XYZ file of C-alpha atoms in Angstrom:
358
model
C 16.541 18.810 41.665
C 15.483 16.552 39.052
C 11.826 16.715 38.459
C 10.657 13.543 39.213
C 8.667 10.749 37.439
C 7.407 7.282 38.606
C 11.121 5.271 39.514
C 9.857 1.947 37.497
C 9.541 3.773 33.589
C 13.455 3.045 33.123
C 12.373 -0.627 33.411
C 9.231 -0.032 30.712
C 10.742 -1.252 27.573
C 9.618 1.698 25.047
C 7.527 0.210 21.584
C 10.102 0.594 18.390
C 8.489 0.910 15.061
C 9.173 -0.599 12.843
C 12.179 0.859 11.233
C 12.446 3.485 8.197
C 14.916 4.679 5.757
C 15.037 7.240 2.544
C 15.079 5.193 -0.028
C 14.439 1.704 1.231
C 11.435 -0.377 0.445
C 9.986 -1.016 3.896
C 8.796 -4.164 4.213
C 9.140 -3.750 8.353
C 5.454 -2.253 9.368
C 2.520 -4.069 7.802
C 1.470 -1.079 6.365
C -0.740 -1.761 2.997
C 0.699 -0.183 -0.278
C -2.075 1.182 -1.212
C -2.945 4.365 -0.922
C -6.141 5.699 0.289
C -8.783 5.664 -2.545
C -10.019 8.958 -4.432
C -13.427 9.671 -2.894
C -11.027 8.347 1.071
C -8.920 12.111 0.245
C -11.695 13.660 -1.024
C -13.659 13.004 2.637
C -10.425 13.928 4.245
C -10.049 17.152 2.199
C -12.954 18.381 2.770
C -12.294 17.196 6.736
C -9.324 19.407 6.401
C -11.660 21.959 6.170
C -12.823 22.427 9.125
C -9.769 22.174 11.423
C -10.572 24.697 12.866
C -13.065 22.791 15.430
C -12.710 20.354 17.576
C -13.693 16.607 16.269
C -16.688 15.376 17.667
C -15.506 13.617 20.780
C -18.231 10.599 20.350
C -17.498 9.873 16.977
C -21.429 8.803 16.129
C -21.268 9.145 12.785
C -18.635 7.235 12.243
C -20.148 4.721 15.403
C -23.501 4.532 13.709
C -21.404 3.754 9.878
C -19.621 0.748 11.733
C -22.537 -0.798 13.783
C -24.699 -0.540 10.348
C -21.701 -2.453 8.748
C -20.987 -4.890 11.830
C -24.509 -5.309 12.608
C -24.594 -4.872 16.177
C -25.764 -2.030 18.067
C -23.376 1.446 18.581
C -24.015 1.242 22.364
C -21.250 -2.392 21.393
C -18.892 0.271 19.863
C -15.931 2.477 21.150
C -13.367 3.975 18.992
C -10.121 4.592 19.245
C -6.823 6.576 17.404
C -5.891 3.244 16.076
C -6.923 -0.304 18.041
C -3.860 -0.340 20.187
C -5.296 2.603 21.856
C -8.067 0.655 22.645
C -5.590 -1.659 24.299
C -4.492 0.538 26.467
C -7.830 1.118 27.624
C -8.661 -2.519 28.222
C -6.406 -2.499 30.472
C -6.519 0.439 32.501
C -10.459 -0.415 32.931
C -10.074 -4.334 34.015
C -6.533 -4.201 35.904
C -5.719 -2.450 39.617
C -1.430 -2.572 40.072
C -1.255 -6.140 40.609
C -3.681 -7.291 38.266
C -2.165 -9.600 35.366
C -2.640 -9.750 31.365
C -2.360 -12.770 29.661
C -0.348 -13.242 26.055
C 0.983 -15.181 24.201
C 4.715 -15.302 23.006
C 5.693 -13.856 21.165
C 2.724 -12.041 20.119
C 1.852 -8.215 19.322
C 4.912 -6.023 20.239
C 3.319 -3.420 22.420
C 1.253 -6.180 24.720
C 3.617 -6.064 27.619
C 4.474 -1.778 27.231
C 0.642 -1.063 27.840
C 0.610 -3.640 31.061
C 3.442 -2.746 32.737
C 2.419 1.283 32.346
C -0.964 0.470 33.857
C 0.656 -1.178 37.049
C -0.560 -5.028 35.924
C 1.866 -8.083 35.428
C 2.150 -9.760 32.278
C 1.937 -13.535 32.550
C 3.833 -14.313 29.061
C 2.669 -18.031 27.111
C 5.200 -19.285 25.227
C 3.891 -20.165 21.282
C 3.254 -24.174 20.339
C 6.118 -25.141 17.667
C 4.503 -24.238 14.900
C 4.728 -20.454 16.228
C 0.434 -20.309 16.857
C -1.497 -18.973 20.731
C -1.021 -22.825 23.130
C -4.806 -22.178 24.535
C -5.194 -24.637 27.078
C -1.111 -23.420 28.303
C -3.283 -20.231 28.543
C -6.186 -21.229 30.390
C -4.000 -23.001 32.774
C -2.162 -19.540 33.451
C -5.402 -18.074 35.229
C -5.481 -17.437 38.716
C -7.275 -15.906 40.764
C -4.861 -11.901 39.217
C -6.780 -12.826 35.891
C -7.957 -10.006 34.524
C -7.354 -9.787 30.847
C -6.097 -12.143 28.152
C -5.046 -11.315 24.921
C -5.481 -12.983 22.130
C -3.905 -11.557 18.530
C -5.890 -13.690 15.394
C -4.042 -13.414 13.326
C -0.800 -13.675 15.449
C 1.572 -11.223 15.060
C 4.644 -11.541 13.902
C 4.011 -15.120 13.464
C 1.422 -14.843 11.109
C -0.745 -17.929 12.137
C -5.213 -18.065 12.644
C -7.248 -20.246 15.095
C -9.912 -21.838 13.723
C -13.750 -20.972 15.345
C -13.778 -24.421 17.257
C -10.030 -24.047 18.543
C -11.531 -20.177 19.834
C -14.615 -21.811 21.296
C -13.715 -23.965 23.504
C -11.193 -21.486 24.698
C -13.739 -18.916 25.462
C -16.012 -20.958 27.539
C -13.174 -22.426 29.144
C -11.830 -19.073 30.577
C -13.950 -17.200 33.584
C -16.969 -15.416 32.894
C -15.258 -12.304 34.348
C -12.397 -12.345 32.387
C -12.319 -9.476 30.280
C -10.821 -11.781 27.267
C -9.791 -9.416 23.832
C -8.974 -10.620 20.606
C -7.077 -8.638 18.785
C -8.052 -8.942 14.493
C -6.124 -6.714 13.316
C -5.677 -8.683 10.416
C -8.737 -9.921 10.253
C -9.724 -9.193 6.508
C -6.186 -10.442 5.006
C -7.326 -13.642 6.394
C -9.525 -16.548 5.116
C -10.100 -18.655 8.091
C -13.834 -19.171 9.803
C -12.743 -17.265 12.949
C -14.980 -14.489 13.145
C -14.862 -12.491 16.676
C -17.649 -10.439 15.614
C -19.349 -13.512 15.705
C -17.832 -15.057 18.945
C -18.909 -11.745 20.795
C -22.579 -12.357 20.866
C -23.295 -14.890 23.199
C -20.657 -13.768 25.522
C -20.411 -10.631 27.283
C -16.651 -10.528 28.586
C -15.307 -10.882 25.186
C -14.436 -7.702 22.984
C -13.063 -7.910 19.409
C -10.206 -5.008 18.356
C -9.890 -4.289 14.750
C -8.264 -1.598 12.970
C -8.657 0.840 9.646
C -4.771 0.511 9.192
C -3.842 -1.965 7.170
C -5.724 -3.509 5.037
C -8.076 -0.435 4.921
C -4.600 1.984 4.388
C -5.170 4.263 6.934
C -2.530 3.857 8.726
C -1.249 7.798 8.595
C -4.390 8.983 10.157
C -4.771 6.276 13.239
C -8.406 4.914 13.951
C -9.254 2.187 15.697
C -12.447 0.348 16.951
C -13.743 -1.950 19.409
C -16.795 -4.367 19.484
C -18.370 -5.361 22.903
C -21.135 -5.594 25.817
C -22.407 -1.910 26.074
C -21.060 -2.731 30.009
C -17.370 -2.778 28.713
C -17.808 -0.295 26.544
C -19.169 2.247 28.837
C -15.902 1.728 30.553
C -13.722 2.042 27.910
C -15.496 5.305 27.557
C -14.692 6.332 30.833
C -10.976 6.393 30.204
C -10.802 7.527 26.894
C -8.436 10.774 26.287
C -10.663 13.298 24.362
C -10.481 14.202 20.633
C -7.978 11.791 20.044
C -10.100 10.195 16.878
C -9.158 13.195 14.422
C -12.050 14.808 12.371
C -9.664 13.794 9.163
C -9.599 9.928 11.240
C -13.027 9.702 11.041
C -13.575 11.149 8.029
C -11.651 9.102 6.222
C -13.096 5.568 8.254
C -17.036 6.583 7.020
C -15.139 7.061 3.578
C -13.504 3.832 3.302
C -16.155 1.695 4.836
C -18.796 3.156 2.123
C -16.305 1.766 -0.092
C -14.832 -1.044 1.952
C -15.974 -3.942 -0.939
C -13.350 -2.486 -2.649
C -10.616 -2.064 -0.695
C -11.610 -5.115 0.350
C -10.865 -7.058 -2.567
C -7.496 -5.860 -2.802
C -6.442 -8.156 0.119
C -7.036 -10.746 -2.670
C -3.471 -9.789 -4.148
C -1.528 -9.221 -0.977
C -2.730 -13.222 0.180
C -1.283 -14.275 -4.003
C 1.608 -12.090 -3.584
C 2.272 -14.065 0.431
C 1.373 -17.467 -1.532
C 4.139 -16.624 -4.065
C 6.997 -15.477 -1.318
C 6.728 -18.044 0.679
C 7.240 -20.604 -2.251
C 9.804 -18.704 -3.516
C 11.620 -18.330 0.072
C 10.686 -22.723 0.905
C 12.251 -23.781 -2.269
C 15.548 -22.457 -1.607
C 15.797 -23.551 2.094
C 13.859 -21.310 4.152
C 11.568 -22.208 7.254
C 8.545 -20.522 6.436
C 5.055 -20.536 8.996
C 1.847 -20.366 7.119
C 0.523 -16.968 7.682
C -3.451 -15.825 7.420
C -2.570 -12.243 7.102
C -0.244 -9.774 5.423
C 3.702 -11.138 6.320
C 5.942 -13.714 6.956
C 7.573 -14.959 9.452
C 11.101 -15.992 9.195
C 12.625 -17.870 12.590
C 15.840 -17.498 12.174
C 16.589 -17.488 16.139
C 20.486 -16.441 16.367
C 20.756 -15.275 13.240
C 18.083 -12.513 12.880
C 20.349 -9.602 13.546
C 22.735 -10.188 10.710
C 19.973 -11.427 8.259
C 17.909 -8.150 9.091
C 20.720 -5.947 9.055
C 21.820 -6.873 5.579
C 19.075 -7.019 4.001
C 18.949 -3.271 5.158
C 22.445 -2.680 3.503
C 20.249 -4.115 0.547
C 18.367 -1.479 0.399
C 14.871 -3.547 2.334
C 13.552 -2.878 5.438
C 12.455 -5.681 7.814
C 10.775 -5.708 10.888
C 13.719 -8.161 13.281
C 12.796 -9.686 17.088
C 16.130 -9.947 18.950
C 17.000 -13.970 18.405
C 13.596 -14.830 17.408
C 13.376 -13.981 14.120
C 12.616 -11.088 11.565
C 8.883 -10.708 10.071
C 8.645 -9.610 6.384
C 5.897 -7.311 5.001
C 3.959 -8.527 2.232
C 4.422 -5.366 -0.472
C 3.805 -4.539 -3.769
C 5.110 -6.998 -6.248
C 7.852 -5.293 -7.307
C 8.762 -4.639 -3.170
C 8.330 -8.147 -2.569
C 11.385 -9.132 -5.479
C 13.698 -6.779 -4.286
C 13.066 -8.984 -0.889
C 13.816 -12.258 -2.884
C 16.597 -11.152 -4.750
C 18.157 -10.709 -1.135
C 16.818 -13.502 0.015
C 18.067 -16.092 -2.263
C 21.306 -14.850 -2.404
C 24.307 -17.051 -0.911
C 25.545 -14.396 1.569
C 21.696 -14.339 2.641
C 21.055 -18.063 2.301
C 24.702 -18.206 4.713
C 23.508 -15.886 7.370
C 19.825 -17.451 7.210
C 21.789 -20.892 8.464
C 19.697 -22.113 5.537
C 20.335 -24.908 2.991
C 18.933 -24.684 -0.487
C 16.766 -27.688 -1.423
C 16.815 -27.608 -5.406
């Protein structure tokens, strides 16, 4: 007899990471092309020297550094092995079996997986025609079983960002017992006015999720954090898997905060490239929504699979989303030029179903 596992596992889709292929330019996973600064590398090397010891499960030094950086109390912060683990913990601490988790769709691929693993029910609210959150529809989707709402801002994979005014109105209308997670993984690439940390200061049901994986360039060491009311932080600690934030991750994150000005200055270059790539694509006929993240979204519909496959054959990996669209990470100028060379080709434009405008 085969070992018994949960019967519903067969219906849970596995999270699919961005593709990787030796020798190809990888513009599929929203990584930064910059490596860690020398001071961060030195901190990692120092931490490895003590790899025979368990990491500090409380991450006290990192939490102290984050509290100072964000101007909040240490009791307002929890850390995790990337912000995605904190998403999972939020489902665990808010939902009983059958409770509902509301989020826009399409949005972060992990939301439906984490919701189902947590025995909760996904309530997917379609995006607006311009690929942003339909906040009124999300409010209308709230029921007496709603326990958690994810708002990815800027939204992954479409790049749209909500303003402070839009979020204020939305958060004021959400029942105070429903937890709202503002997933700000791409916060550092946005130049909008919305800052979840400021929005939560007067709201006990709001939690902000951020990560060191994107703008800070630490995707490979896995560390993210949540900022929320101490009661929520205490709840997250009760379901936290011990020692999942390694000593290396903690050391790298602390060193990155110390060098935050230098690291975040790099985002200006990404934003400049984002504008350049978008302008080049629209010039030859592609429809490309404005983005506030380190990627662009191409709403190619049924043409998405063929376009993404041909792009891979041309040596550039992008992220395909079924028959809805494709997401292209903004890399360094040379990587972006390789993608643009493909996208401008007659073959690519035919596959995408676009017509040159100039």
